[in-house]
PDB file of C-alpha atoms in Angstrom:
ATOM      1  CA  MET A   4      -3.680  25.194   7.582  1.00 59.00           C
ATOM      2  CA  THR A   5      -4.715  21.600   6.970  1.00 74.00           C
ATOM      3  CA  ARG A   6      -3.484  19.017   9.433  1.00 83.00           C
ATOM      4  CA  PRO A   7      -1.876  15.833   8.127  1.00 81.00           C
ATOM      5  CA  THR A   8      -3.946  12.674   8.261  1.00 81.00           C
ATOM      6  CA  PRO A   9      -2.245  10.208  10.598  1.00 80.00           C
ATOM      7  CA  LEU A  10      -0.726   7.194   8.888  1.00 84.00           C
ATOM      8  CA  LEU A  11      -1.332   4.105  10.979  1.00 84.00           C
ATOM      9  CA  LEU A  12       1.469   2.008   9.557  1.00 89.00           C
ATOM     10  CA  GLN A  13       2.882  -1.091  11.172  1.00 84.00           C
ATOM     11  CA  ILE A  14       6.577  -1.445  10.405  1.00 87.00           C
ATOM     12  CA  GLN A  15       7.893  -4.897  11.242  1.00 87.00           C
ATOM     13  CA  PRO A  16      11.683  -5.162  11.560  1.00 82.00           C
ATOM     14  CA  GLY A  17      11.510  -8.960  11.085  1.00 86.00           C
ATOM     15  CA  ASP A  18       9.505  -8.679   7.847  1.00 87.00           C
ATOM     16  CA  ALA A  19      11.349  -9.914   4.763  1.00 88.00           C
ATOM     17  CA  ARG A  20      10.227  -6.776   2.892  1.00 89.00           C
ATOM     18  CA  PRO A  21      12.459  -3.705   3.163  1.00 92.00           C
ATOM     19  CA  LEU A  22      11.114  -0.854   5.311  1.00 94.00           C
ATOM     20  CA  MET A  23      10.469   1.262   2.216  1.00 95.00           C
ATOM     21  CA  ARG A  24       8.311  -1.512   0.698  1.00 94.00           C
ATOM     22  CA  GLN A  25       6.360  -1.841   3.956  1.00 94.00           C
ATOM     23  CA  ILE A  26       5.552   1.883   3.847  1.00 95.00           C
ATOM     24  CA  VAL A  27       4.535   1.762   0.171  1.00 95.00           C
ATOM     25  CA  ASP A  28       2.359  -1.315   0.716  1.00 92.00           C
ATOM     26  CA  GLY A  29       0.772   0.188   3.841  1.00 93.00           C
ATOM     27  CA  VAL A  30      -0.136   3.470   2.137  1.00 94.00           C
ATOM     28  CA  ARG A  31      -1.489   1.645  -0.920  1.00 91.00           C
ATOM     29  CA  ARG A  32      -3.704  -0.505   1.320  1.00 89.00           C
ATOM     30  CA  GLN A  33      -5.044   2.499   3.212  1.00 91.00           C
ATOM     31  CA  VAL A  34      -5.820   4.408   0.014  1.00 90.00           C
ATOM     32  CA  ALA A  35      -7.431   1.375  -1.654  1.00 85.00           C
ATOM     33  CA  ALA A  36      -9.558   0.688   1.433  1.00 84.00           C
ATOM     34  CA  GLY A  37     -10.671   4.320   1.664  1.00 85.00           C
ATOM     35  CA  GLU A  38      -8.946   4.860   5.006  1.00 88.00           C
ATOM     36  CA  LEU A  39      -6.961   7.660   3.340  1.00 91.00           C
ATOM     37  CA  PRO A  40      -9.438   9.651   1.250  1.00 91.00           C
ATOM     38  CA  VAL A  41      -8.590  11.569  -1.899  1.00 92.00           C
ATOM     39  CA  GLY A  42      -7.096  14.919  -0.950  1.00 93.00           C
ATOM     40  CA  ALA A  43      -5.877  13.798   2.477  1.00 94.00           C
ATOM     41  CA  LEU A  44      -2.627  15.482   3.496  1.00 95.00           C
ATOM     42  CA  LEU A  45       0.066  12.992   4.508  1.00 95.00           C
ATOM     43  CA  PRO A  46       2.610  13.576   7.262  1.00 95.00           C
ATOM     44  CA  SER A  47       5.875  15.155   6.160  1.00 94.00           C
ATOM     45  CA  VAL A  48       8.881  12.937   5.521  1.00 95.00           C
ATOM     46  CA  ARG A  49      10.455  14.104   8.770  1.00 95.00           C
ATOM     47  CA  LEU A  50       7.293  13.590  10.827  1.00 94.00           C
ATOM     48  CA  LEU A  51       6.631  10.069   9.511  1.00 94.00           C
ATOM     49  CA  ALA A  52      10.291   9.109   9.957  1.00 94.00           C
ATOM     50  CA  GLN A  53      10.117  10.258  13.581  1.00 94.00           C
ATOM     51  CA  GLN A  54       6.842   8.393  14.121  1.00 92.00           C
ATOM     52  CA  LEU A  55       8.260   5.154  12.688  1.00 92.00           C
ATOM     53  CA  VAL A  56      11.747   5.694  14.138  1.00 92.00           C
ATOM     54  CA  ILE A  57      13.432   5.179  10.774  1.00 93.00           C
ATOM     55  CA  ASN A  58      15.712   7.125   8.456  1.00 95.00           C
ATOM     56  CA  PRO A  59      13.962  10.012   6.651  1.00 96.00           C
ATOM     57  CA  ASN A  60      15.562   8.874   3.371  1.00 97.00           C
ATOM     58  CA  THR A  61      13.536   5.657   3.599  1.00 96.00           C
ATOM     59  CA  VAL A  62      10.287   7.614   3.903  1.00 96.00           C
ATOM     60  CA  ALA A  63      11.327   9.980   1.099  1.00 97.00           C
ATOM     61  CA  LYS A  64      11.982   7.026  -1.239  1.00 97.00           C
ATOM     62  CA  ALA A  65       8.627   5.453  -0.366  1.00 97.00           C
ATOM     63  CA  TYR A  66       6.788   8.735  -0.963  1.00 96.00           C
ATOM     64  CA  ALA A  67       8.647   9.210  -4.268  1.00 96.00           C
ATOM     65  CA  GLU A  68       7.563   5.757  -5.457  1.00 94.00           C
ATOM     66  CA  LEU A  69       3.954   6.406  -4.449  1.00 94.00           C
ATOM     67  CA  CYS A  70       4.009   9.707  -6.351  1.00 93.00           C
ATOM     68  CA  ALA A  71       5.543   8.062  -9.421  1.00 90.00           C
ATOM     69  CA  GLU A  72       2.805   5.407  -9.362  1.00 87.00           C
ATOM     70  CA  GLY A  73       0.052   8.014  -9.012  1.00 88.00           C
ATOM     71  CA  TRP A  74      -1.089   7.159  -5.486  1.00 92.00           C
ATOM     72  CA  LEU A  75       0.104  10.508  -4.112  1.00 94.00           C
ATOM     73  CA  GLU A  76       0.613  13.959  -5.562  1.00 94.00           C
ATOM     74  CA  SER A  77       3.040  16.603  -4.433  1.00 93.00           C
ATOM     75  CA  ARG A  78       1.812  20.176  -4.153  1.00 93.00           C
ATOM     76  CA  PRO A  79       4.837  22.448  -3.862  1.00 92.00           C
ATOM     77  CA  GLY A  80       4.827  24.351  -0.598  1.00 91.00           C
ATOM     78  CA  LEU A  81       1.798  22.431   0.678  1.00 93.00           C
ATOM     79  CA  GLY A  82       2.879  18.793   1.011  1.00 93.00           C
ATOM     80  CA  LEU A  83       1.872  15.362  -0.239  1.00 95.00           C
ATOM     81  CA  PHE A  84      -1.768  14.489  -0.816  1.00 95.00           C
ATOM     82  CA  VAL A  85      -3.692  11.359  -1.786  1.00 94.00           C
ATOM     83  CA  ALA A  86      -4.214  11.641  -5.536  1.00 92.00           C
ATOM     84  CA  VAL A  87      -7.436  11.211  -7.446  1.00 89.00           C
ATOM     85  CA  ALA A  88      -7.636   7.629  -8.666  1.00 79.00           C
ATOM     86  CA  ARG A  89      -6.533   7.121 -12.226  1.00 71.00           C
ATOM     87  CA  GLU A  90      -5.528   4.137 -14.280  1.00 62.00           C
ATOM     88  CA  ARG A  91      -2.074   3.568 -12.897  1.00 62.00           C
ATOM     89  CA  LEU A  92      -1.119   0.619 -15.112  1.00 68.00           C
ATOM     90  CA  SER A  93      -2.240  -0.713 -18.463  1.00 78.00           C
ATOM     91  CA  GLN A  94      -4.573  -3.704 -18.363  1.00 82.00           C
ATOM     92  CA  ALA A  95      -1.814  -5.896 -19.788  1.00 88.00           C
ATOM     93  CA  GLU A  96       0.572  -4.792 -17.027  1.00 83.00           C
ATOM     94  CA  GLN A  97      -2.130  -5.289 -14.388  1.00 81.00           C
ATOM     95  CA  GLN A  98      -2.695  -8.835 -15.662  1.00 87.00           C
ATOM     96  CA  ARG A  99       1.050  -9.559 -15.728  1.00 89.00           C
ATOM     97  CA  ARG A 100       1.439  -8.360 -12.135  1.00 83.00           C
ATOM     98  CA  LEU A 101      -1.611 -10.305 -10.970  1.00 87.00           C
ATOM     99  CA  ASN A 102      -0.255 -13.497 -12.539  1.00 91.00           C
ATOM    100  CA  ALA A 103       3.154 -12.970 -10.936  1.00 89.00           C
ATOM    101  CA  ALA A 104       1.626 -12.207  -7.525  1.00 87.00           C
ATOM    102  CA  CYS A 105      -0.598 -15.293  -7.701  1.00 89.00           C
ATOM    103  CA  SER A 106       2.382 -17.488  -8.569  1.00 89.00           C
ATOM    104  CA  ARG A 107       4.395 -16.094  -5.641  1.00 87.00           C
ATOM    105  CA  PHE A 108       1.416 -16.546  -3.335  1.00 88.00           C
ATOM    106  CA  VAL A 109       0.911 -20.176  -4.346  1.00 88.00           C
ATOM    107  CA  ASP A 110       4.626 -20.829  -3.854  1.00 88.00           C
ATOM    108  CA  ASP A 111       4.344 -19.374  -0.334  1.00 86.00           C
ATOM    109  CA  VAL A 112       1.230 -21.295   0.775  1.00 88.00           C
ATOM    110  CA  ILE A 113       1.509 -24.613  -1.061  1.00 87.00           C
ATOM    111  CA  GLY A 114       3.232 -26.323   1.874  1.00 87.00           C
ATOM    112  CA  LEU A 115       0.940 -25.007   4.614  1.00 89.00           C
ATOM    113  CA  ASP A 116      -1.522 -27.916   4.463  1.00 88.00           C
ATOM    114  CA  PHE A 117      -4.655 -25.866   3.778  1.00 89.00           C
ATOM    115  CA  SER A 118      -7.241 -26.889   1.222  1.00 90.00           C
ATOM    116  CA  PRO A 119      -7.658 -24.656  -1.838  1.00 90.00           C
ATOM    117  CA  GLU A 120     -11.083 -23.717  -0.478  1.00 92.00           C
ATOM    118  CA  GLN A 121      -9.606 -22.586   2.854  1.00 92.00           C
ATOM    119  CA  VAL A 122      -6.958 -20.525   1.076  1.00 90.00           C
ATOM    120  CA  CYS A 123      -9.521 -18.925  -1.251  1.00 91.00           C
ATOM    121  CA  GLU A 124     -11.859 -18.084   1.628  1.00 92.00           C
ATOM    122  CA  ARG A 125      -9.005 -16.456   3.556  1.00 91.00           C
ATOM    123  CA  MET A 126      -8.023 -14.409   0.499  1.00 90.00           C
ATOM    124  CA  LEU A 127     -11.631 -13.313   0.001  1.00 90.00           C
ATOM    125  CA  ASP A 128     -11.724 -12.157   3.628  1.00 88.00           C
ATOM    126  CA  GLU A 129      -8.560 -10.148   3.033  1.00 85.00           C
ATOM    127  CA  LEU A 130      -9.813  -8.607  -0.225  1.00 85.00           C
ATOM    128  CA  ARG A 131     -13.404  -7.803   0.821  1.00 82.00           C
ATOM    129  CA  PRO A 132     -12.639  -4.282   2.142  1.00 78.00           C
ATOM    130  CA  PHE A 133     -11.151  -3.356  -1.215  1.00 76.00           C
ATOM    131  CA  GLY A 134     -13.976  -4.834  -3.273  1.00 71.00           C
ATOM    132  CA  ALA A 135     -16.578  -2.905  -1.293  1.00 54.00           C
ATOM    133  CA  ARG A 136     -14.666   0.314  -1.980  1.00 49.00           C
ATOM    134  CA  ARG A 137     -14.386  -0.441  -5.690  1.00 48.00           C
ATOM    135  CA  ALA A 138     -18.082  -1.319  -6.065  1.00 44.00           C
ATOM    136  CA  GLY A 139     -19.156   1.843  -4.216  1.00 43.00           C
TER     137      GLY A 139
END
């Protein structure tokens, strides 16, 4: 029997994002960065809830969203696995979401007294692991 791949998620109670969103974002990041390879078995809802000390319903909702978006696939009787990458959103929807995310980001950092160059360099540092995965 295949063992689940550990999920190294950091859940922050003080984070403005709900716990479910933190799980979804964390799994997305790990898949996009290649830390969770295609076909990796994820921990069960119960196991991850125990690990994170949260309600199992929260984990179940996060897993359901990740399955609906195509990040994970459910194999009845076997568990949840990282899905083969596919186009998850149309290009128009991707562009719409990128524009919205950029606007929110600018709203969040505009008052932090960094130059645009400093902000861009920091974002490039954050995005580099994902670009290397995409190019490879």
